[in-house]
PDB file of C-alpha atoms in Angstrom:
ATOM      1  CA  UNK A   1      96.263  67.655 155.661  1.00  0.00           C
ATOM      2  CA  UNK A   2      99.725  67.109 156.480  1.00  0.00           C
ATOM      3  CA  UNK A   3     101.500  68.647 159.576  1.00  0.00           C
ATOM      4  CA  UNK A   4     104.651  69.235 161.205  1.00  0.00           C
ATOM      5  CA  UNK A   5     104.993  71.133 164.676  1.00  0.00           C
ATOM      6  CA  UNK A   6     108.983  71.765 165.865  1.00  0.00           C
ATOM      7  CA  UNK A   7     109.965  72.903 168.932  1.00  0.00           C
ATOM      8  CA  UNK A   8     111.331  74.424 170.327  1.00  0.00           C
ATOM      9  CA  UNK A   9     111.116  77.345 167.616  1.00  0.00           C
ATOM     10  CA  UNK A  10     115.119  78.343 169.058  1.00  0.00           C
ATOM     11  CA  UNK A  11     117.432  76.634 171.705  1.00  0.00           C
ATOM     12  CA  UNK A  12     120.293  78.300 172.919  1.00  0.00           C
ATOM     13  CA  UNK A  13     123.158  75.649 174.366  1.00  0.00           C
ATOM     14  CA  UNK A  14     126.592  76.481 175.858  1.00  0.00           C
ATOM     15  CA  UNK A  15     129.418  73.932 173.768  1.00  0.00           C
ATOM     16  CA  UNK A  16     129.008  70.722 175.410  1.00  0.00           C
ATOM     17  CA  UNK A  17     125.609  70.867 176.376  1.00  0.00           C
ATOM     18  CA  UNK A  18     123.553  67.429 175.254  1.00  0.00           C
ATOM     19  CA  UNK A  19     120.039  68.836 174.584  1.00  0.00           C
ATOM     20  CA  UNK A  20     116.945  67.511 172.092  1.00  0.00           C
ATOM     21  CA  UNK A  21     114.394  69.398 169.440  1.00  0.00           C
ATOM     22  CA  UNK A  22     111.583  67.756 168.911  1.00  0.00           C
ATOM     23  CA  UNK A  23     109.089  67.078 165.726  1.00  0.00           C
ATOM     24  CA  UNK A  24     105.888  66.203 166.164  1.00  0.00           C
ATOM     25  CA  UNK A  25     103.339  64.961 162.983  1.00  0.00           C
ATOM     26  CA  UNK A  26     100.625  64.310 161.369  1.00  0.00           C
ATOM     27  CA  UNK A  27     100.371  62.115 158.031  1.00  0.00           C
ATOM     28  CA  UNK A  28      98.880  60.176 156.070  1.00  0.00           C
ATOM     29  CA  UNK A  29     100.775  56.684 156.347  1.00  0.00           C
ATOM     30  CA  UNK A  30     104.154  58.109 156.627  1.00  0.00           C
ATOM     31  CA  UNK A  31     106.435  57.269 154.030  1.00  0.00           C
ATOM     32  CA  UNK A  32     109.522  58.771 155.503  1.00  0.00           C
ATOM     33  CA  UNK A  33     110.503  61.679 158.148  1.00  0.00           C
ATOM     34  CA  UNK A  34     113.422  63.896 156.591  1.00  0.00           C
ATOM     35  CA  UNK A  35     115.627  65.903 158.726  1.00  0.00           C
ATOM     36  CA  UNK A  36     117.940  68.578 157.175  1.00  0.00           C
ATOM     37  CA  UNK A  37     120.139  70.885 158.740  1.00  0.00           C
ATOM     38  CA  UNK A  38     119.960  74.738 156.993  1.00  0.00           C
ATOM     39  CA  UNK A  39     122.785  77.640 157.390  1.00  0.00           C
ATOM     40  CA  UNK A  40     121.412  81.148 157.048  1.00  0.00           C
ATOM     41  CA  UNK A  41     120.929  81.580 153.176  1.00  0.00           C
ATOM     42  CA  UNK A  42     121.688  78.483 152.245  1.00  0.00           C
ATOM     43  CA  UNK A  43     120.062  75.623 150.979  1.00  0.00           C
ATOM     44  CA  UNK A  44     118.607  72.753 153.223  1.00  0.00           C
ATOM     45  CA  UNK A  45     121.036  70.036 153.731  1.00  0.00           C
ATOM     46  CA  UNK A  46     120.195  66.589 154.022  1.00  0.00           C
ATOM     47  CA  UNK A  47     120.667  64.576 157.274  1.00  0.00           C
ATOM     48  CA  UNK A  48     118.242  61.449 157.914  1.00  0.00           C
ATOM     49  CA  UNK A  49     115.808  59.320 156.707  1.00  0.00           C
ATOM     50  CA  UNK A  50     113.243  57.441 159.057  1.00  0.00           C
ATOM     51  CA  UNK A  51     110.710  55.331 157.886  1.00  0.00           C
ATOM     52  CA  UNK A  52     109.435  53.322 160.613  1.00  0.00           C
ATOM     53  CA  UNK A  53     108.531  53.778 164.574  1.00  0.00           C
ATOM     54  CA  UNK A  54     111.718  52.656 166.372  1.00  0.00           C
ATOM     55  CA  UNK A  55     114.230  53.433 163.791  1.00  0.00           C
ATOM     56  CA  UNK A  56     117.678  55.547 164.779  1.00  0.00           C
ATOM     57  CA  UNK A  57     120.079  56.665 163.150  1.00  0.00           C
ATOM     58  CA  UNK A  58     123.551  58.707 164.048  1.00  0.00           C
ATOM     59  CA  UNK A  59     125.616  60.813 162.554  1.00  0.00           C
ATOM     60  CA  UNK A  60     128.953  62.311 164.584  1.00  0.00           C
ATOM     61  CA  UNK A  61     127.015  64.290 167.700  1.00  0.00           C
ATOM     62  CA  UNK A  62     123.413  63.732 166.318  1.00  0.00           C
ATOM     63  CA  UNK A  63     121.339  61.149 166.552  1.00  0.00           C
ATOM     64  CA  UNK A  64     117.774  60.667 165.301  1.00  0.00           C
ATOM     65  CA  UNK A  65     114.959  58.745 166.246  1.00  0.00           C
ATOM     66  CA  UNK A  66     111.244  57.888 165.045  1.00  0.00           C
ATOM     67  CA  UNK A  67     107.958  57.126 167.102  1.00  0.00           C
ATOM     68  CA  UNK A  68     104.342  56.924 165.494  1.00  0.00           C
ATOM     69  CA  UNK A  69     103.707  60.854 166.682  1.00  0.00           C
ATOM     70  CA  UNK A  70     107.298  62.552 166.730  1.00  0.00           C
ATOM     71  CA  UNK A  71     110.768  62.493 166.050  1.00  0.00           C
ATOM     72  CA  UNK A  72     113.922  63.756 168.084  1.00  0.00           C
ATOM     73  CA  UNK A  73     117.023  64.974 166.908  1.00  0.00           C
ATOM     74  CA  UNK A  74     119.345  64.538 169.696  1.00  0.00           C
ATOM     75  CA  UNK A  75     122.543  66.522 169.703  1.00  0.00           C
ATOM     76  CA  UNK A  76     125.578  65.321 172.343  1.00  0.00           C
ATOM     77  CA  UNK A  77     127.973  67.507 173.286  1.00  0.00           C
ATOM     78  CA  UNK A  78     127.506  70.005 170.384  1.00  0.00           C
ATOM     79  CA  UNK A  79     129.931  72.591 169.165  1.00  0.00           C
ATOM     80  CA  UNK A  80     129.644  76.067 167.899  1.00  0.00           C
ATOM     81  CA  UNK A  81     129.631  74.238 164.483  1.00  0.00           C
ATOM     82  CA  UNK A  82     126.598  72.984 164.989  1.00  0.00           C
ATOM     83  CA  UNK A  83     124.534  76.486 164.832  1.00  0.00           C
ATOM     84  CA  UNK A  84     122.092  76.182 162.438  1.00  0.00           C
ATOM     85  CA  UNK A  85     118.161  76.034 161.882  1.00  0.00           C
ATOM     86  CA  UNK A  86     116.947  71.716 161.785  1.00  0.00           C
ATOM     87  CA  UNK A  87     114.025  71.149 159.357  1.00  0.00           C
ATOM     88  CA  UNK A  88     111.579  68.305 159.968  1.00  0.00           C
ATOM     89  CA  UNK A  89     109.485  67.243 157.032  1.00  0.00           C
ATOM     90  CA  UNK A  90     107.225  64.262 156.067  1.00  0.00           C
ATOM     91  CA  UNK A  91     106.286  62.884 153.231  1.00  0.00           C
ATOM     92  CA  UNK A  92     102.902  60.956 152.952  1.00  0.00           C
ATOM     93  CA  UNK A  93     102.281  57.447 152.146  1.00  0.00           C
ATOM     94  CA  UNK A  94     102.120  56.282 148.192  1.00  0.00           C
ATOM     95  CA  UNK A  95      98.034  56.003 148.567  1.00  0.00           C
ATOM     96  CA  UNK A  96      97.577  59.265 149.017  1.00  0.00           C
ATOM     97  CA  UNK A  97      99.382  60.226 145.732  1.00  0.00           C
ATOM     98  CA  UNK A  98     101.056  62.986 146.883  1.00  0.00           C
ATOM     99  CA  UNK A  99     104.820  63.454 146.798  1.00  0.00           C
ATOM    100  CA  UNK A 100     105.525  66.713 148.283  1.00  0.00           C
ATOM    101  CA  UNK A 101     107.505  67.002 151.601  1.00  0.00           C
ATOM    102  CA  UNK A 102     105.762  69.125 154.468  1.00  0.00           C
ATOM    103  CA  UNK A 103     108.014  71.070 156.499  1.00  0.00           C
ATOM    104  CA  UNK A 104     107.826  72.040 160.118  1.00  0.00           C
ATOM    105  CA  UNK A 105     108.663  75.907 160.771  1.00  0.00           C
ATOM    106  CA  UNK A 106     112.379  74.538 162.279  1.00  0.00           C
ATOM    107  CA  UNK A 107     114.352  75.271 165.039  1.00  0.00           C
ATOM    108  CA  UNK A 108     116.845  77.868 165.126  1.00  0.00           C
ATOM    109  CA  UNK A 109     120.115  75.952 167.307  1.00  0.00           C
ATOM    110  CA  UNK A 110     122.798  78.364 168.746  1.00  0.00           C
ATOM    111  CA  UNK A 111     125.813  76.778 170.581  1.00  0.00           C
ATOM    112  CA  UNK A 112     127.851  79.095 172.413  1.00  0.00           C
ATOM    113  CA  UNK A 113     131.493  78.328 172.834  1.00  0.00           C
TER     114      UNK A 113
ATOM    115  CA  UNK B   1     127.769  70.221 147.898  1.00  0.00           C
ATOM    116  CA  UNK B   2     124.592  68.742 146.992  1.00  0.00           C
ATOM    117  CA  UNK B   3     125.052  68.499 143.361  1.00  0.00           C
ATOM    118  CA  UNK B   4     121.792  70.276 142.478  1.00  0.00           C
ATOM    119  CA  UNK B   5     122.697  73.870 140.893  1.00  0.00           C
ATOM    120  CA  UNK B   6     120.639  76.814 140.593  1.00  0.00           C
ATOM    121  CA  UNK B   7     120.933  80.235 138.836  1.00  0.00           C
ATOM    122  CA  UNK B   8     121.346  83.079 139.528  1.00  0.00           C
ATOM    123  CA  UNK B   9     122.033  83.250 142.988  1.00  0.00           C
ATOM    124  CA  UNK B  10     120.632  86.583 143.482  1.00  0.00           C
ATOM    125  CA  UNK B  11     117.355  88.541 141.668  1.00  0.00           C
ATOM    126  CA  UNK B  12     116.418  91.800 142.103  1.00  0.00           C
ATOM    127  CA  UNK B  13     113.807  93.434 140.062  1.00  0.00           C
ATOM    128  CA  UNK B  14     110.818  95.375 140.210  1.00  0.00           C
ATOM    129  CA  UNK B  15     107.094  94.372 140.592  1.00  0.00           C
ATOM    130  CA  UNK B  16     105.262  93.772 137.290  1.00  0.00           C
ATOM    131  CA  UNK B  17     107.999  91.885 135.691  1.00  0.00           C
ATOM    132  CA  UNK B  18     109.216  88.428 134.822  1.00  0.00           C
ATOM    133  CA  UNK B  19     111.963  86.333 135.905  1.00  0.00           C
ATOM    134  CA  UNK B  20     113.302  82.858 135.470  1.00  0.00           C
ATOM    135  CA  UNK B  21     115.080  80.366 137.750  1.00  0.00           C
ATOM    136  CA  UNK B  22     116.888  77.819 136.413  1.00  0.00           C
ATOM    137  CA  UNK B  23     118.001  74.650 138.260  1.00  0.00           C
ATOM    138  CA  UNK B  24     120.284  71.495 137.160  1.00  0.00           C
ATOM    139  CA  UNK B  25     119.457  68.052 139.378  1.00  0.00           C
ATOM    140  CA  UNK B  26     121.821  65.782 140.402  1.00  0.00           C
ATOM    141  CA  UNK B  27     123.123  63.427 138.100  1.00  0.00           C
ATOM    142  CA  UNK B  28     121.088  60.618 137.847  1.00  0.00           C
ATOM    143  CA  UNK B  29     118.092  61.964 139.263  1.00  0.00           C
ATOM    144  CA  UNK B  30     114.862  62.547 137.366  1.00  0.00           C
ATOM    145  CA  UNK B  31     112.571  64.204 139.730  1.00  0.00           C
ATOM    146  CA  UNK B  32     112.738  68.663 140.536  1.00  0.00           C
ATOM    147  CA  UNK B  33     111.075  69.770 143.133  1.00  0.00           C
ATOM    148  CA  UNK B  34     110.439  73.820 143.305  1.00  0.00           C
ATOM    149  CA  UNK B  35     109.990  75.704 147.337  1.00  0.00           C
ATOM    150  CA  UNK B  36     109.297  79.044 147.858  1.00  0.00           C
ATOM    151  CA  UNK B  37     110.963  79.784 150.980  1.00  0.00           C
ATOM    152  CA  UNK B  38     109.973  83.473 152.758  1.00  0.00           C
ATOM    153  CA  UNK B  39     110.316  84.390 156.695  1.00  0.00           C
ATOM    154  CA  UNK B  40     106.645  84.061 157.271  1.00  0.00           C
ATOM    155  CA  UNK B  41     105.945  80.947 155.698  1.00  0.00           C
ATOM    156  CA  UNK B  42     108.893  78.921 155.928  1.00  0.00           C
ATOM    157  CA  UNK B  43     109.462  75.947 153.092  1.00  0.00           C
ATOM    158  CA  UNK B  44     106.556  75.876 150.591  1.00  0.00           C
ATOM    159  CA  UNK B  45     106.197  72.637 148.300  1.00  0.00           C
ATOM    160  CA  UNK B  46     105.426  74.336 144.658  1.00  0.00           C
ATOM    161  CA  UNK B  47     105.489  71.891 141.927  1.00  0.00           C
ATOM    162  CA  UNK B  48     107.560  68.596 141.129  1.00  0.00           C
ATOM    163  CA  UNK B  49     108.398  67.309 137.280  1.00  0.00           C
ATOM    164  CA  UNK B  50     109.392  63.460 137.342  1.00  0.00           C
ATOM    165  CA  UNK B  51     111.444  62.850 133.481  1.00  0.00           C
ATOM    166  CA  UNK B  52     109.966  66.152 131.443  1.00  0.00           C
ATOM    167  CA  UNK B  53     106.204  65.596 132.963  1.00  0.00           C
ATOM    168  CA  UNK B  54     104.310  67.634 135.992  1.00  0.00           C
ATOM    169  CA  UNK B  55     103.809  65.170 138.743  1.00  0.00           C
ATOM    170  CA  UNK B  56     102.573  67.092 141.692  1.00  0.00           C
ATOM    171  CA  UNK B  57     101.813  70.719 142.610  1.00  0.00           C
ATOM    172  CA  UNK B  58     101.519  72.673 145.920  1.00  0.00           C
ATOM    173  CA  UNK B  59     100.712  75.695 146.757  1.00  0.00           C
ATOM    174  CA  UNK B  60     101.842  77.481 143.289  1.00  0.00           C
ATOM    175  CA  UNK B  61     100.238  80.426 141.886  1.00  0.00           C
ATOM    176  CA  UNK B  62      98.664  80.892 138.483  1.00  0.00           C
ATOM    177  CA  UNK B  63     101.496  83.559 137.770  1.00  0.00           C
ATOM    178  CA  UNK B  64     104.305  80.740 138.256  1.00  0.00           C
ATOM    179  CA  UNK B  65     104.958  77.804 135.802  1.00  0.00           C
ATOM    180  CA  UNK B  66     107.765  76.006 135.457  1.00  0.00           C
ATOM    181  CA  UNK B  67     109.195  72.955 132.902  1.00  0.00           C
ATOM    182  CA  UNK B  68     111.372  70.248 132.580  1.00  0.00           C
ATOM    183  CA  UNK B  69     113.260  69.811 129.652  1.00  0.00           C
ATOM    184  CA  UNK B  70     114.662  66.844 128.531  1.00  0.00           C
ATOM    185  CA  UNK B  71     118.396  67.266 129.335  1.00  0.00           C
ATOM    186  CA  UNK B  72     115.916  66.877 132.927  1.00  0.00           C
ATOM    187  CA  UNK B  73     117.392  71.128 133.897  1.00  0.00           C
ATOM    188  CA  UNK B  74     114.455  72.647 135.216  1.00  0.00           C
ATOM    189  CA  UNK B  75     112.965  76.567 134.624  1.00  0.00           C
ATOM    190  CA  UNK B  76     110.363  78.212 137.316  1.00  0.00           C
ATOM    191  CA  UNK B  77     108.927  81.324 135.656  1.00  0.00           C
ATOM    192  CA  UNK B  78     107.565  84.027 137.623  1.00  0.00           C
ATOM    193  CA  UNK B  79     105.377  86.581 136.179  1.00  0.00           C
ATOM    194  CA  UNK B  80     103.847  90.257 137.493  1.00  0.00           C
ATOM    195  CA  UNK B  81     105.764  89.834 140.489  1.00  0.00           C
ATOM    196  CA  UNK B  82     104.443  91.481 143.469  1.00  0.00           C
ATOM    197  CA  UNK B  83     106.624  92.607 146.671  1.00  0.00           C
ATOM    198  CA  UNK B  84     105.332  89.637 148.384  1.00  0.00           C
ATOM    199  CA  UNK B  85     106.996  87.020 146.217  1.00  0.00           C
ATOM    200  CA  UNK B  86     110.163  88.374 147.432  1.00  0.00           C
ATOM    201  CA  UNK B  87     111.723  84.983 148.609  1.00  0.00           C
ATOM    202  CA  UNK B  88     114.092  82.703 148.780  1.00  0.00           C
ATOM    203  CA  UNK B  89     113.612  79.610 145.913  1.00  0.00           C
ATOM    204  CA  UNK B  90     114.911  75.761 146.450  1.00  0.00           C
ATOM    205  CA  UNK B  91     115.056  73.507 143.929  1.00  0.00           C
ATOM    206  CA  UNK B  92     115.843  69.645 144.943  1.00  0.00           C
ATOM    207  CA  UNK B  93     115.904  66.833 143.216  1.00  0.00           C
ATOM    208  CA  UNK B  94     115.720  63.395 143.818  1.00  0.00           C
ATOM    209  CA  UNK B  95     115.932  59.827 142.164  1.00  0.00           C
ATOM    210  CA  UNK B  96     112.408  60.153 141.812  1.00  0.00           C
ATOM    211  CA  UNK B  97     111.455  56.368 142.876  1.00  0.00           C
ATOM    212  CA  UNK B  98     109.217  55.179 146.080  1.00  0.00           C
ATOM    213  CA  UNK B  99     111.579  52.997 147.520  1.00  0.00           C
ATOM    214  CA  UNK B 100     114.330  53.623 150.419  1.00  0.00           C
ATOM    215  CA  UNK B 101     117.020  56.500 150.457  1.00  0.00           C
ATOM    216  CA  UNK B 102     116.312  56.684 146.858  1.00  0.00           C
ATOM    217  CA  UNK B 103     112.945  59.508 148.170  1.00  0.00           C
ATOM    218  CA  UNK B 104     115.399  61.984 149.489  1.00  0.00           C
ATOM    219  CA  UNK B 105     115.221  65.060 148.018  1.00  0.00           C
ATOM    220  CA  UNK B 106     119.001  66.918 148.087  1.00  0.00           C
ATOM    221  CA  UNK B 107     118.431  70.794 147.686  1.00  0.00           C
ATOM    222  CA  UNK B 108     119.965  73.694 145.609  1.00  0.00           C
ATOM    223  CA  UNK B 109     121.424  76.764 147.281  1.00  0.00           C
ATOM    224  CA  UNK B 110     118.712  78.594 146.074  1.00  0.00           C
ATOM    225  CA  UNK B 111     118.104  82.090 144.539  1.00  0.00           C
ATOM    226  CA  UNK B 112     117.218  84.642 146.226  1.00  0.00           C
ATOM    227  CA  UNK B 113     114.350  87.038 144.518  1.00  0.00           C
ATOM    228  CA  UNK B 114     114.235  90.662 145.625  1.00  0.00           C
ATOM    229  CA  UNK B 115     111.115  92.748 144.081  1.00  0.00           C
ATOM    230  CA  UNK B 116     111.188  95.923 144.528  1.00  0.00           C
TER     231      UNK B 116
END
């Protein structure tokens, strides 16, 4: 069975303040780790794709990376903008037949100005 | 703005009845995903359609169905709700292929269900 552990479950940051929440999972042959970003009542929104140990990617003041066990979504210098809950899902390998994403329980990012 | 639409935003009725949930992918993609989405449980994978046809399902109870039609909107039907299937209720969608970026799945605002 899939799983996906976050932590930690909430981070409070003062504006400015480079921090990290980490994913940690277990799959069967990943085929991609998702990470989405998710405003109080709204829907999930989509931030990164990594399909392979090693990979990164960036977008403005986060910055994502991928090892065999877990992934990191590093935030530099964040702003009050950047309050939200991050998701963390997987989705299996092709062999497994199974399509469905697994989500981790998220974690719940305050930035104080 | 993902592009994926859902309706209504908001549902509140009592327990015993039936609602729908309707949800319009984004254009171009053929896949619908359904997630239940409640404070104890976080995201729950339901059911996916790929072009009109079930592909996968999740956790989804015998009460809930849901279709594809071929215009590809999507309906999840929920029947003799019960208090606990107050939630909130993603649909995504997604290109529906293996390869690359095409597997993301870009999510609806949702609707969220109130029984009372």
């Amino acid at each position: 069975e899939d799983q996906v552990t976050q932590s930690p479950e909430a981070l409070r940051l003062q504006e400015g303040e480079s921090s990290s929440l980490n994913c940690s999972y277990t799959v069967s042959g990943l085929r991609g780790l998702f990470w989405y970003r998710q405003d109080p009542g709204k829907g999930p929104e989509f931030l990164f794709t990594l399909y392979s140990a090693g990979e990164e990617k960036e977008k403005e003041r986060l910055k994502a990376t991928l090892t065999k066990k877990e992934s990191f979504l590093h935030i530099t210098a964040p702003k009050p903008e950047d309050s939200a809950t991050y998701l963390c899902a997987v989705r299996p390998g092709p062999d497994t037949g199974r399509r469905a994403l697994t989500f981790g329980s998220g974690t719940r990012l305050q930035v104080q100005p | 703005d993902s592009g994926v639409t859902q309706t209504p935003k908001h549902l509140i009725t009592a327990t015993g009845q039936r609602v729908t949930l309707r949800c319009s992918p984004r254009s171009g993609d053929l896949s619908v995903y359904w997630y239940q989405q409640s404070l104890d449980q976080g995201l729950q994978f339901l059911i996916q359609y790929y072009n009109g046809e079930e592909r996968a399902k999740g956790n989804i109870l015998e009460r809930f169905s849901a279709q594809q039609f071929p215009d590809l909107h999507s309906e999840l039907n929920l029947s003799s709700l019960e208090l606990g299937d107050s939630a909130l209720y993603f649909c995504a969608s997604s290109v529906g292929r293996l390869a690359g970026e095409e597997d993301t799945q870009y999510f609806g605002p949702g609707t969220r269900l109130t029984v009372l």
